[in-house]
Amino acid sequence: MLQNLLLNPRRHGRRCIVTWLLWICCAPAVVGCRGCRSEDPLTEEEREAKREELKKKEKEKDPFEFLQYAVQPGGAEDTGPSTKTATRSEVYVKPGHWTNATLRSRANNFDFRGELLSEPVDQLGRPVPLDEVPFQLRTTRPIMLPKGQQRLLEFSFFTPVETRTKNISTRLLTGVGGRPVYAQSQIVRPMPPHQYYLVVLAINPDTYSFLKKLDSVMAPIADDNLFDPLMAMHYRVALPRFKNQAPVPSQALGWTSIAYVLWDDLEPKKLLPDQQQALLDWLHWGGQLIVSGPESLATLQGSFLEQYLPATAGDTWQLTAEALKPVNDQWKLGERPLKAVRTWSGVHLKLARGATTLVASGDEPLIAERRTGRGRVVLTAFRLSQRELRDWPSFDNFFNGGLLRRPPRQFRVVNELVQTTWVDHHPSHDEHRVSQVRFFTRDAQCRTGLLDGLMRARAVQTPPPNDASTAYEQTVQYNRFGQPLQPAESEARYGSGAAGWNDFSAASNVALDSLRKAAGISVPDARFVVIVLASYIALLVPVNWVFFRLLGRVEWAWAAAPFISIGGAVAVVYLAQLDIGFARSKSELAVMEVQGGYHRAHLTRYLALYSSLGTRYQLRFDDQSAVALPFATGQRMVIGQGTGAVDYRRTPQAGEDEEVAQVTLDGLEISSNMTGMVHSEEM
């Protein structure tokens, strides 16, 4: 019929044609098809069994997962792809320094609100005590884990100096001081005092993997005390790969393990405002920033770093072999010069105020630098990842002297091993030449003879000054037991290095001595005891008898004796209290360090707390950069004495997880008639 209709449209009329076409279009909706709407072949019992199976699988999942653990900067050593769990790879931390870390976590079965606690533990899971104090440190922060969603949790921890290979234990608690519901440990390896990070912040960090092989980074072994090449190296090159947020600390005092940052065309917005501020603080206290041009100049225009750059970008500059001749004249060793097979893309540099030229081609700067506080920013007119440049045999010489600005070295072959030393015969693994980051209260030192008695009493280790080798020779180093180190031991791996947390610096020694005097706390000496006892006996016997003898009532002297004894006891307590100090007192000494032209300062506080009765203290800081630890006074623990736990708690910024931004140090227990001290720092 349909065929007749189509072949004879005039016979059947247009109305019939339209009717049939509408019927054809609507037929599938009326009749249906098994491809669009099929019946469920499962019965009700089978569907219920399937639901039970899915619930069972959900219950078999761990309630929590720690997916990825990374220390900042850059997740530490680039050892390969990240593992599924947070416990299968080793990371390196610098003992005696505050370390920022991140932990990617997930709650699988329910929303979780609680605490994240981290602390260093030994191989048996026992907490590691702090140096020279009967306390162990735990760091906590509040967290919120929505069900099924991954959250990146940032936290801080402190690793004691006297440590070997340890673990960092991370636990989830139900609340402040609550019970643990999940725990894992991350293996960490300590870095020696002379080893620091060199962080590459670039769009393509793999182009700078060649830095790991440079002699200025690897530092060939110079003596027999350092057998492990990985321990002998001066820098650990961190090549972080990231999409959103740069993996660098958000606290300035977490940057002390970083010596250099190489910046290549990275967008400044990859750093959060706190990270940008921390980088600027680090820069003004000795950090070294290497900026690879020319693309970075355009990227950094209008950014937080623009006012600190040594130059601005001018017109483009095609660099030829002739333009690079000054680099050869200053840094070439051997026969092979630096040549540009093809012209390099560069830019003319317009020097900023206060900047200087390191290398110039004619009147045009090729490399410029600018001092910023204690730190420095160096800028190149060409890209440092140029293939001809990194394949140049003299690149290590150029990198060491031109970009790192370190003293010249000399190489020699001994027993088929390449050894390197400084030309001025300075110790090859002196941390003060590896990193220039300094804080006065951490790094101030004194020469032999100054505060010698106080230093020996506190078992002080005094690292060498920064400059002349003669000053280094006049400085005596001590171990933690007050014994002078032998020359071979002085070169060994001991201490936190430059810019490390230091309760044994010259500034800390002076602060400790001043606080003890200011507190007015002293034990009564023998003279006080003799005078009080003689006065009491004289009042009780001869004076008492003479007084009542004059009254003619000698027998009353016996009745007055108990009252005289009670009055004498009250007087002794009162006089002793005046000599010892108040029942509860607080003394504080603060040191503020500033850099010229910079609006922020580094504040160190030494706090002494005395109580005649056992007291538990909590310290609160409003600034998120604050860190605090019990002060090491050099008092050794007696046999059987246990260690208490202090909690360093850092809440998120205001508005995140509805918490108020605050830093606290809680759990500081001070025994009766004892003085407890706290060392805190903040920007």
XYZ file of C-alpha atoms in Angstrom:
683
model
C 0.000 0.000 0.000
C 2.814 2.340 0.909
C 4.467 1.563 -2.421
C 1.259 2.400 -4.345
C 0.937 5.564 -2.342
C 4.441 6.690 -3.242
C 4.090 5.716 -6.905
C 0.681 7.317 -7.355
C 0.616 10.466 -5.247
C -2.031 12.139 -7.346
C -4.432 9.239 -6.951
C -4.370 9.167 -3.180
C -3.986 12.814 -2.516
C -1.601 14.843 -0.441
C -3.606 14.358 2.775
C -3.066 10.632 2.740
C 0.634 11.067 2.124
C 1.019 13.374 5.110
C -0.985 10.967 7.288
C 1.220 8.023 6.396
C 4.426 9.971 6.958
C 3.257 11.018 10.441
C 2.397 7.402 11.221
C 5.877 6.249 10.184
C 7.543 8.871 12.406
C 5.436 8.093 15.492
C 5.438 4.313 15.179
C 8.760 3.682 17.036
C 7.564 5.718 20.029
C 4.349 3.711 20.211
C 5.717 0.226 19.487
C 9.181 0.683 21.064
C 12.334 -1.330 20.476
C 14.465 -3.579 22.650
C 17.529 -1.450 21.963
C 16.028 1.585 23.765
C 13.763 -0.015 26.347
C 14.531 -3.510 27.495
C 13.102 -5.425 30.355
C 15.361 -6.093 33.351
C 16.253 -9.791 33.171
C 17.131 -9.818 36.933
C 14.594 -10.852 39.472
C 13.982 -8.919 42.684
C 16.053 -11.429 44.678
C 18.985 -11.120 42.254
C 18.882 -7.347 42.411
C 18.911 -7.455 46.219
C 21.910 -9.820 46.172
C 23.729 -7.468 43.826
C 23.114 -4.528 46.170
C 24.407 -6.527 49.133
C 27.529 -7.422 47.161
C 28.215 -3.753 46.391
C 27.763 -2.837 50.074
C 30.167 -5.600 51.055
C 32.803 -4.295 48.652
C 32.439 -0.808 50.132
C 32.884 -2.226 53.621
C 36.054 -4.037 52.511
C 37.672 -0.682 51.633
C 39.887 0.921 54.238
C 38.078 3.801 55.938
C 41.034 6.087 55.120
C 43.843 6.175 52.577
C 47.127 8.076 52.526
C 47.765 8.299 48.794
C 50.872 10.450 48.409
C 53.412 11.870 50.851
C 55.828 14.603 49.795
C 58.147 16.992 51.567
C 58.647 20.508 50.321
C 60.432 21.652 48.268
C 59.418 19.633 45.280
C 58.726 16.304 46.869
C 62.441 15.946 47.690
C 64.452 13.573 45.499
C 63.021 12.753 42.061
C 63.337 8.975 42.268
C 60.649 8.082 39.760
C 56.876 7.977 39.485
C 54.884 8.403 42.663
C 53.748 5.287 44.461
C 50.204 4.419 45.418
C 50.917 4.489 49.130
C 52.750 6.992 51.237
C 55.213 4.505 52.707
C 57.074 2.975 49.749
C 59.500 5.747 48.852
C 62.194 7.495 50.864
C 62.403 11.236 51.241
C 65.225 13.389 52.557
C 64.830 15.938 55.336
C 67.333 18.266 56.972
C 67.681 17.622 60.739
C 67.480 20.707 62.900
C 65.219 22.476 60.391
C 61.467 22.905 60.210
C 60.088 20.968 57.245
C 56.808 21.484 55.414
C 55.139 18.421 53.940
C 51.937 17.502 52.141
C 49.817 14.380 52.454
C 47.121 13.485 49.936
C 44.373 11.678 51.858
C 40.868 10.326 51.319
C 38.025 9.090 53.523
C 36.199 6.268 51.717
C 33.113 5.553 53.811
C 32.049 8.753 55.583
C 32.856 12.417 56.147
C 35.620 12.833 58.720
C 36.495 15.833 60.846
C 39.419 15.461 63.215
C 43.144 16.040 63.684
C 46.241 15.125 61.695
C 49.188 14.365 63.991
C 52.788 13.866 62.862
C 55.941 13.133 64.843
C 59.385 11.589 64.248
C 59.690 8.012 65.511
C 62.441 5.409 65.498
C 62.392 2.048 63.738
C 60.327 0.557 66.577
C 57.720 3.321 66.409
C 58.871 5.066 69.595
C 58.785 8.889 69.597
C 62.175 10.566 69.174
C 62.901 13.182 71.883
C 64.166 16.657 71.077
C 67.827 17.555 71.562
C 68.917 18.218 75.154
C 65.372 18.556 76.555
C 63.053 15.969 78.167
C 60.330 16.602 75.581
C 59.159 15.079 72.348
C 57.424 17.226 69.734
C 54.166 16.405 68.005
C 52.682 18.662 65.330
C 48.941 18.726 64.768
C 46.403 20.510 62.603
C 42.617 20.211 62.143
C 41.375 18.510 58.970
C 38.113 17.839 57.142
C 37.874 14.876 54.720
C 34.645 14.695 52.671
C 33.643 11.160 51.743
C 35.302 9.909 48.573
C 37.183 13.134 47.865
C 40.956 13.538 47.896
C 42.295 16.361 50.036
C 45.844 17.742 50.047
C 46.828 18.340 53.675
C 49.803 20.562 54.477
C 51.586 20.310 57.818
C 54.949 20.987 59.465
C 57.311 18.873 61.528
C 60.722 19.220 63.155
C 63.426 16.560 63.054
C 65.967 16.568 65.919
C 69.648 16.909 65.076
C 70.792 13.782 66.862
C 69.012 11.409 64.530
C 69.753 8.728 61.991
C 67.371 7.109 59.531
C 63.967 7.635 61.095
C 60.285 7.570 60.240
C 57.697 10.314 60.292
C 54.524 8.888 61.772
C 51.240 10.453 60.621
C 47.979 9.636 62.372
C 44.347 10.651 62.091
C 42.719 11.461 65.425
C 39.031 11.804 66.192
C 39.639 15.252 67.691
C 42.053 17.273 69.795
C 43.771 14.651 71.909
C 41.365 12.011 70.556
C 41.950 8.381 69.738
C 43.812 7.407 66.548
C 41.714 5.866 63.774
C 44.373 5.493 61.073
C 48.178 5.640 60.993
C 51.076 5.186 58.581
C 54.795 5.934 58.655
C 57.028 7.528 56.050
C 60.721 6.621 55.914
C 62.959 9.693 55.920
C 66.712 9.999 55.569
C 68.649 12.861 57.164
C 70.720 15.242 55.056
C 74.196 16.180 56.342
C 74.848 19.750 57.566
C 76.638 20.809 54.360
C 73.810 19.666 52.041
C 70.988 21.943 50.846
C 68.329 22.053 48.157
C 68.600 23.631 44.730
C 65.017 23.998 43.505
C 64.118 24.393 39.824
C 60.792 26.147 39.205
C 60.264 25.809 35.472
C 57.543 24.918 32.988
C 59.649 21.979 31.832
C 61.921 21.041 34.750
C 63.295 17.964 32.947
C 65.453 20.234 30.783
C 67.497 20.971 33.913
C 68.111 17.374 34.965
C 71.723 17.817 33.806
C 72.353 19.954 36.908
C 72.500 16.790 39.022
C 75.718 15.742 37.283
C 77.644 18.988 37.746
C 80.761 18.927 39.922
C 79.576 22.077 41.698
C 76.460 20.133 42.732
C 77.929 16.693 43.297
C 81.051 18.002 45.088
C 83.550 15.167 44.429
C 84.821 13.524 47.617
C 87.651 15.514 49.189
C 88.510 13.324 52.180
C 88.105 9.830 53.564
C 85.480 10.829 56.143
C 82.685 10.973 53.564
C 82.426 7.670 51.750
C 78.899 7.999 50.375
C 78.801 10.217 47.252
C 75.134 11.021 47.928
C 76.113 12.317 51.353
C 79.106 14.225 49.969
C 77.087 16.241 47.423
C 76.488 19.914 48.194
C 73.016 20.218 46.670
C 70.012 18.018 46.099
C 68.397 19.205 42.902
C 64.591 19.223 43.206
C 62.761 19.152 39.860
C 59.087 19.353 40.854
C 56.423 18.622 38.264
C 53.105 20.244 39.031
C 50.028 21.690 37.372
C 48.452 24.034 39.879
C 50.335 24.944 43.051
C 54.136 24.977 43.308
C 55.377 22.520 45.968
C 57.354 25.014 48.051
C 56.862 25.921 51.738
C 54.292 28.528 52.704
C 56.326 29.524 55.804
C 59.533 31.535 55.524
C 61.183 29.496 58.292
C 60.492 26.370 56.239
C 62.832 27.667 53.487
C 66.034 27.347 55.555
C 66.995 24.083 53.831
C 66.885 25.773 50.376
C 70.042 27.496 49.135
C 69.140 28.362 45.508
C 66.036 28.660 43.329
C 66.267 28.603 39.527
C 63.277 30.273 37.867
C 62.512 29.659 34.190
C 59.310 31.088 32.702
C 57.061 29.915 35.529
C 53.838 31.841 36.036
C 53.996 33.664 39.390
C 50.391 32.721 40.156
C 51.585 29.131 40.610
C 52.748 30.350 44.013
C 50.043 31.196 46.543
C 50.292 34.564 48.338
C 51.797 32.906 51.435
C 54.379 31.132 49.277
C 55.265 34.373 47.503
C 55.766 36.147 50.830
C 57.865 33.269 52.159
C 60.096 33.391 49.057
C 60.662 37.135 49.528
C 61.531 36.643 53.203
C 63.964 33.870 52.262
C 65.498 36.083 49.586
C 66.151 38.965 51.995
C 67.807 36.656 54.538
C 70.328 35.194 52.119
C 68.424 33.226 49.501
C 69.846 33.153 45.965
C 67.461 33.429 43.004
C 68.669 32.584 39.473
C 66.340 33.840 36.718
C 66.760 32.350 33.243
C 65.859 34.775 30.471
C 64.459 35.966 28.210
C 60.923 34.541 28.563
C 60.994 34.878 32.360
C 61.245 38.666 32.125
C 57.917 38.890 30.321
C 56.331 36.356 32.685
C 57.493 38.192 35.824
C 56.382 41.604 34.611
C 53.936 43.040 37.143
C 54.531 40.176 39.578
C 55.723 40.151 43.205
C 59.324 39.689 41.990
C 59.409 42.539 39.460
C 60.811 45.182 41.840
C 63.685 42.888 42.853
C 64.878 41.961 39.347
C 68.265 43.409 38.318
C 67.015 44.401 34.859
C 63.995 44.807 32.645
C 63.554 43.527 29.106
C 64.391 45.619 26.076
C 64.344 44.658 22.412
C 65.011 41.102 21.289
C 68.646 40.183 20.728
C 69.953 37.439 18.463
C 73.082 36.214 20.235
C 75.898 35.024 17.989
C 79.205 33.333 18.802
C 80.852 36.760 18.829
C 78.369 38.047 21.410
C 79.159 35.072 23.676
C 82.921 35.628 23.500
C 83.069 37.363 26.957
C 81.652 34.202 28.541
C 84.491 32.215 26.984
C 87.093 34.754 28.067
C 86.004 34.558 31.706
C 84.973 30.944 32.227
C 86.489 28.725 29.507
C 88.770 25.895 30.614
C 90.420 23.688 28.016
C 90.336 24.003 24.278
C 86.628 23.862 23.438
C 84.914 27.284 23.480
C 81.237 28.049 23.806
C 79.718 28.447 20.362
C 76.228 29.200 19.152
C 75.600 26.855 16.221
C 72.505 28.889 15.570
C 71.803 32.308 16.966
C 70.346 32.256 20.465
C 67.147 34.092 21.225
C 67.987 36.735 23.825
C 66.924 40.132 25.033
C 68.666 43.426 25.723
C 68.829 44.075 29.468
C 68.046 47.479 30.962
C 69.738 47.569 34.352
C 67.629 48.521 37.357
C 68.807 50.818 40.109
C 71.392 49.124 42.317
C 72.110 46.331 39.824
C 75.553 45.453 38.491
C 76.802 43.726 35.363
C 78.641 40.416 35.763
C 79.335 39.729 32.085
C 78.853 42.157 29.212
C 79.178 41.890 25.461
C 80.493 45.287 24.574
C 78.165 47.699 26.349
C 75.306 45.196 26.549
C 74.901 43.160 29.782
C 74.713 39.418 29.311
C 74.378 38.617 33.026
C 73.256 41.062 35.717
C 72.803 40.721 39.470
C 71.288 42.715 42.296
C 71.652 42.443 46.051
C 68.405 42.150 48.014
C 69.032 42.279 51.739
C 71.443 39.435 52.425
C 70.261 37.665 49.287
C 70.827 38.116 45.586
C 69.005 37.864 42.256
C 70.999 37.010 39.113
C 69.499 37.308 35.623
C 70.733 36.081 32.236
C 69.848 37.557 28.855
C 69.701 34.047 27.383
C 68.086 30.793 28.384
C 70.161 28.556 30.636
C 68.736 25.378 29.116
C 70.316 26.039 25.699
C 71.759 22.752 24.426
C 75.078 24.314 23.372
C 75.427 25.885 26.798
C 74.736 22.796 28.893
C 76.952 20.644 26.626
C 79.823 23.102 26.996
C 82.632 21.399 29.008
C 83.226 24.604 30.981
C 79.577 25.021 31.997
C 80.273 23.762 35.525
C 82.915 26.462 35.967
C 80.479 29.078 34.695
C 77.685 27.737 36.930
C 79.855 27.643 40.064
C 81.535 31.020 39.726
C 79.054 33.011 37.650
C 75.606 31.880 38.787
C 76.228 30.399 42.232
C 78.953 33.004 42.902
C 81.095 30.592 44.883
C 84.915 30.789 45.264
C 87.213 29.056 42.757
C 88.087 25.371 43.190
C 90.960 23.119 42.347
C 90.749 19.500 41.209
C 93.174 16.625 41.524
C 93.147 12.859 41.007
C 94.111 10.738 44.002
C 93.916 6.947 43.823
C 91.842 7.190 40.653
C 89.281 9.407 42.449
C 88.616 13.026 41.559
C 88.923 15.271 44.603
C 88.083 18.940 44.834
C 88.965 21.631 47.350
C 88.641 25.380 47.529
C 91.636 27.304 46.232
C 91.966 29.113 49.584
C 92.147 25.698 51.358
C 88.906 26.275 53.227
C 87.232 23.023 54.422
C 85.542 21.525 51.394
C 82.269 20.668 53.139
C 81.746 23.831 55.143
C 78.016 24.538 55.062
C 78.635 28.283 55.186
C 79.884 28.158 51.595
C 77.057 25.988 50.361
C 74.217 28.211 51.585
C 74.170 31.937 52.329
C 70.885 31.930 54.279
C 71.548 33.331 57.758
C 69.604 34.366 60.847
C 71.436 36.293 63.555
C 70.117 34.354 66.537
C 70.850 31.034 64.809
C 74.210 31.710 63.202
C 75.938 34.333 65.368
C 79.197 32.829 66.620
C 82.081 33.862 68.840
C 85.789 33.106 68.739
C 87.760 31.114 71.263
C 87.926 32.883 74.608
C 84.617 34.732 74.281
C 81.954 33.206 76.499
C 84.224 30.172 76.691
C 83.188 29.146 80.183
C 79.485 29.483 79.421
C 79.835 27.632 76.145
C 81.681 24.735 77.714
C 79.121 24.511 80.506
C 76.341 24.234 77.925
C 78.238 21.805 75.669
C 78.129 24.142 72.696
C 78.961 23.289 69.141
C 80.287 26.416 67.387
C 80.390 26.170 63.580
C 83.023 28.261 61.781
C 82.431 31.871 60.743
C 81.498 32.623 57.185
C 84.579 34.342 55.879
C 88.294 33.948 56.422
C 89.954 30.611 57.057
C 92.034 32.228 59.826
C 88.838 32.906 61.772
C 87.850 29.297 61.227
C 91.145 28.096 62.679
C 90.611 30.231 65.785
C 87.221 28.656 66.453
C 86.950 25.550 68.605
C 84.102 23.130 67.978
C 82.534 21.138 70.798
C 80.288 18.127 70.812
C 77.081 17.883 72.839
C 79.056 16.806 75.906
C 81.355 19.835 76.005
C 84.401 17.987 74.632
C 86.499 19.620 71.875
C 86.215 17.871 68.530
C 89.273 16.543 66.778
C 90.077 17.964 63.314
C 88.734 14.842 61.618
C 85.544 15.006 63.665
C 85.075 18.702 62.880
C 84.701 17.773 59.218
C 82.218 15.008 60.035
C 78.458 15.274 59.645
C 77.197 16.889 62.831
C 74.703 19.613 63.527
C 71.973 21.324 61.553
C 74.204 23.497 59.368
C 73.792 27.144 58.493
C 70.383 28.689 59.287
C 69.424 25.640 61.344
C 67.501 25.843 64.603
C 70.216 26.527 67.172
C 69.874 26.774 70.947
C 73.672 26.757 71.260
C 74.671 29.814 69.233
C 76.437 32.787 70.798
C 73.173 34.759 70.785
C 71.327 31.918 72.517
C 74.078 31.678 75.151
C 73.814 35.378 75.961
C 70.016 35.140 76.076
C 70.125 32.189 78.460
C 72.564 33.924 80.814
C 70.578 37.171 80.754
C 67.256 35.451 81.457
C 68.658 33.555 84.388
C 69.904 36.801 85.914
C 66.726 38.732 85.124
C 64.490 36.076 86.642
C 66.068 36.652 90.058
C 65.922 32.941 90.788
C 68.776 31.563 92.904
C 69.148 28.881 95.548
C 69.963 30.286 99.033
C 73.672 29.961 99.738
C 75.383 28.737 102.908
C 75.784 32.259 104.276
C 72.029 32.810 104.208
C 71.408 29.535 106.037
C 74.001 30.303 108.758
C 72.662 33.810 109.372
C 69.034 32.677 109.598
C 69.885 29.748 111.882
C 72.067 31.864 114.197
C 69.361 34.536 114.428
C 66.717 31.955 115.270
C 68.811 30.307 118.041
C 69.750 33.709 119.512
C 66.124 34.798 119.562
C 64.870 31.524 121.004
C 67.374 31.143 123.862
C 69.311 34.209 125.125
C 67.011 36.992 123.958
C 63.921 35.139 125.134
C 65.445 34.431 128.583
C 66.799 37.986 129.061
C 63.457 39.519 128.105
C 61.434 37.555 130.655
C 64.253 37.808 133.239
C 63.846 41.573 133.152
C 60.088 41.138 133.617
C 60.712 38.851 136.567
C 58.829 35.994 134.890
C 61.525 33.577 133.715
C 59.033 30.649 133.683
C 57.100 32.400 130.880
C 60.093 31.889 128.541
C 59.003 28.242 128.144
C 55.503 29.306 127.084
C 56.875 31.807 124.539
C 59.164 29.243 122.865
C 56.450 27.688 120.587
C 55.312 31.121 119.379
C 58.918 32.111 118.645
C 59.371 28.874 116.648
C 56.263 29.555 114.553
C 57.307 33.148 113.926
C 60.798 32.002 112.978
C 59.411 29.540 110.446
C 57.262 32.236 108.837
C 60.230 34.579 108.685
C 62.460 31.927 107.075
C 59.838 31.211 104.388
C 59.389 34.931 103.701
C 63.137 35.597 103.476
C 63.703 32.528 101.292
C 60.874 33.626 98.977
C 62.507 37.014 98.551
C 65.769 35.306 97.716
C 64.347 32.681 95.345
C 61.862 34.874 93.480
C 58.118 35.014 92.982
C 55.919 31.952 93.176
C 55.293 32.338 89.424
C 57.249 34.582 87.085
C 57.820 35.193 83.382
C 60.883 36.796 81.826
C 61.338 37.399 78.121
C 64.165 38.562 75.888
C 63.393 39.376 72.248
C 65.794 39.955 69.347
C 64.510 41.583 66.163
C 66.552 41.407 62.958
C 65.680 43.609 59.970
C 67.041 44.049 56.459
C 67.470 47.516 55.005
C 64.526 48.674 52.892
C 62.372 45.648 53.731
C 59.125 45.974 55.672
C 59.298 42.633 57.505
C 61.546 41.443 60.331
C 62.680 38.204 61.914
C 61.705 38.082 65.588
C 63.271 35.646 68.058
C 61.894 35.312 71.582
C 63.524 33.586 74.536
C 61.001 33.030 77.320
C 61.769 31.846 80.872
C 58.891 30.524 82.993
C 59.254 29.804 86.715
C 56.660 28.294 89.014
C 56.896 27.171 92.631
C 54.268 24.530 91.811
C 54.020 22.195 88.845
C 52.307 24.095 86.002
C 51.210 23.301 82.441
C 51.612 26.177 79.980
C 50.175 26.931 76.550
C 51.692 29.564 74.252
C 49.633 31.227 71.525
C 50.890 33.092 68.444
C 48.734 35.085 66.067
C 51.185 34.874 63.167
C 51.040 31.770 60.974
C 54.817 31.830 60.448
C 55.552 31.290 64.154
C 57.450 28.197 65.291
C 58.392 27.329 68.871
C 60.256 24.629 70.804
C 61.334 24.064 74.403
C 64.736 25.712 74.854
C 67.690 23.341 75.290
C 69.448 24.491 78.463
C 71.993 21.680 78.414
C 70.467 19.799 81.337
C 70.837 16.067 80.884
C 68.062 13.678 81.781
C 68.573 11.561 84.885
C 68.114 7.797 84.931
C 64.448 6.882 84.946
C 63.260 10.337 83.873
C 60.561 10.201 81.229
C 59.884 12.566 78.339
C 56.805 14.713 78.083
C 55.003 15.575 74.851
C 54.468 19.112 73.595
C 52.067 19.772 70.734
C 52.788 22.347 68.052
C 49.352 23.053 66.592
C 48.836 25.123 63.476
C 45.298 25.863 62.353
C 44.478 26.803 58.728
C 44.055 30.326 57.515
C 40.885 32.098 58.594
C 37.960 30.937 56.525
C 39.345 27.498 55.652
C 37.394 24.747 57.404
C 35.806 27.489 59.521
C 38.846 27.667 61.804
C 40.592 30.713 63.275
C 44.198 31.068 62.149
C 46.418 30.480 65.134
C 49.617 28.744 66.229
C 49.934 27.209 69.692
C 52.535 25.273 71.664
C 50.679 23.223 74.239
C 51.640 20.741 76.932
C 54.727 22.495 78.319
C 54.973 20.934 81.775
C 57.233 22.712 84.277
C 57.963 20.968 87.562
C 57.767 22.751 90.905
C 60.616 25.160 91.676
C 62.008 24.699 88.168
C 62.575 27.125 85.300
C 61.341 26.173 81.861
C 62.430 28.029 78.735
C 60.919 28.385 75.285
C 62.579 29.476 72.042
C 60.206 30.874 69.400
C 60.684 32.613 66.041
C 58.381 34.307 63.565
C 58.425 36.725 60.659
